[in-house]
XYZ file of C-alpha atoms in Angstrom:
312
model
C 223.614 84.127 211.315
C 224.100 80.704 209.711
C 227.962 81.028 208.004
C 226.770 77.946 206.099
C 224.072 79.428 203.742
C 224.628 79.686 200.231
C 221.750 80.742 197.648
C 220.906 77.019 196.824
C 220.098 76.000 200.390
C 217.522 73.293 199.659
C 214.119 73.486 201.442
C 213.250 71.176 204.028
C 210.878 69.530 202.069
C 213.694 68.579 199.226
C 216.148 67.185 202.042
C 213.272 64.790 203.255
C 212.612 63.343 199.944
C 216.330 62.654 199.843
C 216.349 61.047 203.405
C 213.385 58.963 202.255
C 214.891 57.708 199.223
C 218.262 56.821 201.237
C 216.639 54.969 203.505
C 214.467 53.114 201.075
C 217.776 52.459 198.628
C 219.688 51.122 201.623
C 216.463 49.002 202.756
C 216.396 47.862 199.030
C 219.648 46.835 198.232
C 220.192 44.998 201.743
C 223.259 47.134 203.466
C 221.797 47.322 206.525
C 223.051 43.930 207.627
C 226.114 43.235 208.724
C 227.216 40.655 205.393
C 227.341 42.616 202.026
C 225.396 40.105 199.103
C 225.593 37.318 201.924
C 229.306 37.288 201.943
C 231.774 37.005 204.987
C 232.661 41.059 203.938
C 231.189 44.081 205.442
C 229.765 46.838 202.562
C 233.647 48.228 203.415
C 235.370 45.924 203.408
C 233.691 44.751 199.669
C 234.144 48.026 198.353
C 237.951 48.420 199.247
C 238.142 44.606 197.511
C 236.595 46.709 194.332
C 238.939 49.180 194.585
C 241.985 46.580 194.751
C 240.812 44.835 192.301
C 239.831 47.662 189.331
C 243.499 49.364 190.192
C 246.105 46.802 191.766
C 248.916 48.447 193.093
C 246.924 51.018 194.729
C 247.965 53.198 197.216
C 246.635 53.095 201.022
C 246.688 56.545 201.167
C 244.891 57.132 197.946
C 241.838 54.555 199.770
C 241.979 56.697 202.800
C 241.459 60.232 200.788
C 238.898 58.446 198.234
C 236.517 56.643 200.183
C 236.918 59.168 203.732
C 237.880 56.187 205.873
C 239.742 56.529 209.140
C 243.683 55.470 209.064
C 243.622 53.031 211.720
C 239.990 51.343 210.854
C 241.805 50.773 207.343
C 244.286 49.498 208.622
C 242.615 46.960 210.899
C 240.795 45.648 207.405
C 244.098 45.212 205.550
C 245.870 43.270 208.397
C 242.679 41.051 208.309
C 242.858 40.851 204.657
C 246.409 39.599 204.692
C 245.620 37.169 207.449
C 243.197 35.881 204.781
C 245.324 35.628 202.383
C 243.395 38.138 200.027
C 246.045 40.761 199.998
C 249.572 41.295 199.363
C 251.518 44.782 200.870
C 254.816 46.280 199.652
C 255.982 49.702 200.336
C 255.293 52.968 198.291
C 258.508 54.395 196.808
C 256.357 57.760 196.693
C 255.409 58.110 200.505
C 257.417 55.821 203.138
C 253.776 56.269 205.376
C 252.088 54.341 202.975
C 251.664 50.737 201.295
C 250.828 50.232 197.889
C 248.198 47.129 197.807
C 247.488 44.103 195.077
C 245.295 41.740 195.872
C 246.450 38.101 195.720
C 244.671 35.362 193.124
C 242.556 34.317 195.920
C 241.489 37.952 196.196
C 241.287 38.576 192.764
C 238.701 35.279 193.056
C 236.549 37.189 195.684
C 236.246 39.980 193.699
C 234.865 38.522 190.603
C 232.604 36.526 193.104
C 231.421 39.936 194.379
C 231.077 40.962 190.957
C 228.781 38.183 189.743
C 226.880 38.172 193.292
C 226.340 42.160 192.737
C 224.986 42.373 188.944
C 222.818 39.195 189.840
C 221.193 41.528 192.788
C 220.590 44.361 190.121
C 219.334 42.389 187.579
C 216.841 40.775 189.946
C 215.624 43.965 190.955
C 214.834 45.325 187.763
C 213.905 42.451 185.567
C 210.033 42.871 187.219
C 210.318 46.525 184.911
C 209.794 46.645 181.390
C 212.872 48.167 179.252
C 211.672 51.750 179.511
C 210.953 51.533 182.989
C 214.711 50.083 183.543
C 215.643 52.889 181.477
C 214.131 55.508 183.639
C 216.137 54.137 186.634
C 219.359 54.191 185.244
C 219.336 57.381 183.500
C 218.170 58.787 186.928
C 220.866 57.343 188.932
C 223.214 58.530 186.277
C 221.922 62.064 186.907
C 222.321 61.967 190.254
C 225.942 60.827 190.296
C 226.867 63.261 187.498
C 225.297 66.206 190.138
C 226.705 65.031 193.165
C 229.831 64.378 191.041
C 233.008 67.114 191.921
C 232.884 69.749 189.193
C 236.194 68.730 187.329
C 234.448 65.275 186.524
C 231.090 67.407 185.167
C 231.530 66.735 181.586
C 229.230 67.085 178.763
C 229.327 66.389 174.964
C 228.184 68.339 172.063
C 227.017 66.329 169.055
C 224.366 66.014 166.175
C 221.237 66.026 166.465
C 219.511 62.579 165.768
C 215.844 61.231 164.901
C 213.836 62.518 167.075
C 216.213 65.035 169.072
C 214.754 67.937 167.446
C 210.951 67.210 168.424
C 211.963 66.416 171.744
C 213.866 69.857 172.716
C 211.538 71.874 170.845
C 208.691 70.056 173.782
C 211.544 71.088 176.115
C 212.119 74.513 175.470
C 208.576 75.305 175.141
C 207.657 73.358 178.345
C 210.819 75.506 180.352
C 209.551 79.117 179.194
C 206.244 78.452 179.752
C 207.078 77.700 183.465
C 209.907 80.100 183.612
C 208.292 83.062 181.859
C 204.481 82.774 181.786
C 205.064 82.458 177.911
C 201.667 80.766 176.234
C 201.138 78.497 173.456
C 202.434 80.908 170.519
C 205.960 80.533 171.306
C 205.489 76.356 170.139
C 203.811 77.454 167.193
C 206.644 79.713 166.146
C 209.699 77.429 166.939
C 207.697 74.338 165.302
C 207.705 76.113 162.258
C 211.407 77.280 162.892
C 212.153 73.888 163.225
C 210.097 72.382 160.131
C 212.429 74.881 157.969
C 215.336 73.409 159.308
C 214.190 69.717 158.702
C 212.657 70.380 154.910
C 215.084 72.555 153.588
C 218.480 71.277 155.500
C 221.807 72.771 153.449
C 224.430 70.389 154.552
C 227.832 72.166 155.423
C 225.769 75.239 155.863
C 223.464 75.181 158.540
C 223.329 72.512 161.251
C 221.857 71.414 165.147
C 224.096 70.727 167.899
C 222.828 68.569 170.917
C 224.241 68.824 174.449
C 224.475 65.857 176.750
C 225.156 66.020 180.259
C 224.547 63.043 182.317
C 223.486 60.896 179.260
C 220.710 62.780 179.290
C 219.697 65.851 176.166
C 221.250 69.192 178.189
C 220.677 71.681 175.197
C 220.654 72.479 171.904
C 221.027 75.201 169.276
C 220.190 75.704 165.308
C 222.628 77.308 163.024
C 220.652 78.221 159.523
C 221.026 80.139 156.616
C 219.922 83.534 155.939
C 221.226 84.342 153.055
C 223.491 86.860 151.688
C 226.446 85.453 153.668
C 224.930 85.731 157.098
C 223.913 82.847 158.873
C 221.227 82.890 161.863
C 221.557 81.781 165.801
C 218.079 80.553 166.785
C 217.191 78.800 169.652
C 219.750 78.294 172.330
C 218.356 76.672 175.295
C 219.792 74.632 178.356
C 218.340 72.332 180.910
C 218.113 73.739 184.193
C 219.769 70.618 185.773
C 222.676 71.495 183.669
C 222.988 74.763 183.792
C 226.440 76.784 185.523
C 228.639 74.237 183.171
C 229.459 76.456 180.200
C 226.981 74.337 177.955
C 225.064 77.832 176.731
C 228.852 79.512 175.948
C 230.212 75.998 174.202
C 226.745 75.808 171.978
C 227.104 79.689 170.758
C 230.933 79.034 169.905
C 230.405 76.071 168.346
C 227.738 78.582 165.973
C 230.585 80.825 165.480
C 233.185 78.271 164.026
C 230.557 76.486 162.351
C 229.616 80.066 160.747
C 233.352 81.009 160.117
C 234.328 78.076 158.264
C 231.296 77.843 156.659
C 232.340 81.214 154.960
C 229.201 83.087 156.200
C 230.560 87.023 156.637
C 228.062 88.146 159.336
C 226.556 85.654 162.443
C 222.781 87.308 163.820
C 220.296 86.164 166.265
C 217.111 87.607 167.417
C 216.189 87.285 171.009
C 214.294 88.968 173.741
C 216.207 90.936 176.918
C 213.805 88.862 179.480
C 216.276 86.245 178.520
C 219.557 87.552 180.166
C 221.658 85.007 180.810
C 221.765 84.445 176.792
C 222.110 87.461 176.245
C 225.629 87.835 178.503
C 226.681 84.962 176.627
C 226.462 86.302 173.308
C 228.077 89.964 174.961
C 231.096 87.590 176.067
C 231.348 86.257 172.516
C 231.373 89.615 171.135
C 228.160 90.359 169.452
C 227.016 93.421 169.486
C 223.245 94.821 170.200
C 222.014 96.402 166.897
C 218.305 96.976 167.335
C 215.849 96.829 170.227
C 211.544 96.505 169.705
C 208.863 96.471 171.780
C 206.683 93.930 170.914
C 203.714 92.146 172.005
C 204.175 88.087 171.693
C 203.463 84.853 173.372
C 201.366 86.687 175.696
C 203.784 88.980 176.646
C 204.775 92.545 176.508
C 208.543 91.961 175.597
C 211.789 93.814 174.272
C 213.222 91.931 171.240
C 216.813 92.495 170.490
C 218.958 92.098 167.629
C 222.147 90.655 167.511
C 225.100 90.713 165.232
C 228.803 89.629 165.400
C 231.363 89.815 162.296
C 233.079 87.194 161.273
């Protein structure tokens, strides 16, 4: 029995593409060589000079923990550094095993070298792409450190929706429960016009969109509207896969609740269906409560669509 396995072991398949794409970004960016950016420093040896340089006064012991080198291969970097003249050592007043490092001005001078050498490398590399295609490069990389990233650093944003936010989660959501619940093409119709509402008859300071990001990239959203008679209406919550396990759903439905409280709306409902269950613990947790249950034949499904209503 493998002790290892957890329920999002990848498939072989998905841990070859990411061998492939290591290889080819080491390949492509030149590390494989012994200079880093045809300078007299290794790849470690220019990354501890980045280090030194963005936080002077740094710890040793912080570089060992952060970058997972060994103690005495550290070492052996620093003594050359000082031999150099790159790097000046005193001792830590917090831990008598350790140094805190600064690098000197002629470090400081190899950094900014580094620097220039490294954006000129980048730039090369994509100025061949047109802007969108540059685009599409960085906001992937940016996804992939915010997923590899530890959890504590996973941060998202909730904010308006702009120009052109609306039309593109609307193509989102229809696009996820198409794949995710063999919904058809009725579902777009309905949240289109859903959506067209919202736009042509917008109440400001009474209904409103929020947008999650995640990533620099469009996470979620959800609609507050008006419903009259001091209720206001939920309508369609939805989060990106890549994002999901964050809290984005919970932070979008509370964000509907204060909205609705302050907003002076007495009663907050939302109409869903049950083949949608990880909304609906959400909006348990939050304390709305289940008032009316259908059966109902819609977007090509046999479904159970549920009411739901919380007090304010």
């Amino acid at each position: 029995m493998n002790t290892h396995a957890t329920l999002h072991d990848p498939p072989a398949d998905r841990i070859e593409t990411v061998r492939a794409f290591n290889r080819f970004y080491t390949n492509q960016l030149g590390l494989l060589g012994r200079a880093f950016l045809d300078s007299r420093f290794t790849l470690t040896e220019a990354r501890i000079i980045y280090e030194l340089a963005a936080r002077p006064g740094l710890p040793a012991k912080k570089l060992i923990e952060e970058l997972h080198l060994d103690p005495a291969y550290l070492s052996r970097i620093l003594k050359k550094f000082r031999n150099d003249g790159l790097l000046l050592t005193r001792p830590d007043p917090q831990d008598q095993r350790s140094q805190l490092l600064e690098l000197t001005a002629e470090g400081v001078s190899q950094a900014r070298a580094l620097a220039v050498r490294s954006r000129e490398e980048i730039a090369a590399m994509l100025s061949p792409l047109n802007a969108a295609q540059q685009e599409m490069i960085a906001t992937a990389m940016g996804r992939i450190e915010t997923l590899l990233s530890a959890p504590s650093v996973r941060n998202f944003t909730l904010r308006a929706h702009h120009p052109g936010d609306i039309s593109w989660v609307l193509g989102r959501q229809t696009k996820l429960y198409i794949e995710e619940y063999g919904w058809n093409g009725e579902y777009e119709g309905l949240i289109l016009q859903i959506a067209a509402d919202f736009i042509q008859n917008f109440k400001p300071g009474r209904e409103f969109c929020w947008i999650a990001e995640f990533g620099g990239e469009i996470a979620g959203s959800v609609f507050l509207v008006d419903a009259g008679g001091g209720t206001a209406k939920l309508r369609l919550l939805y989060v990106e896969p890549f994002a999901r396990g964050l809290g984005i759903g919970r932070a979008l439905v509370r964000q509907c609740i204060t909205f609705a409280r302050e907003a002076g709306y007495e009663t907050l409902t939302l109409w869903t269906n049950d083949v949608l269950a990880s909304a609906c613990k959400i909006y348990e947790a939050e304390g709305f409560v289940l008032v009316a249950e259908e059966r109902h034949h819609s977007f090509g499904k046999d479904l159970n669509g549920q009411t739901w209503q919380l007090g304010l």
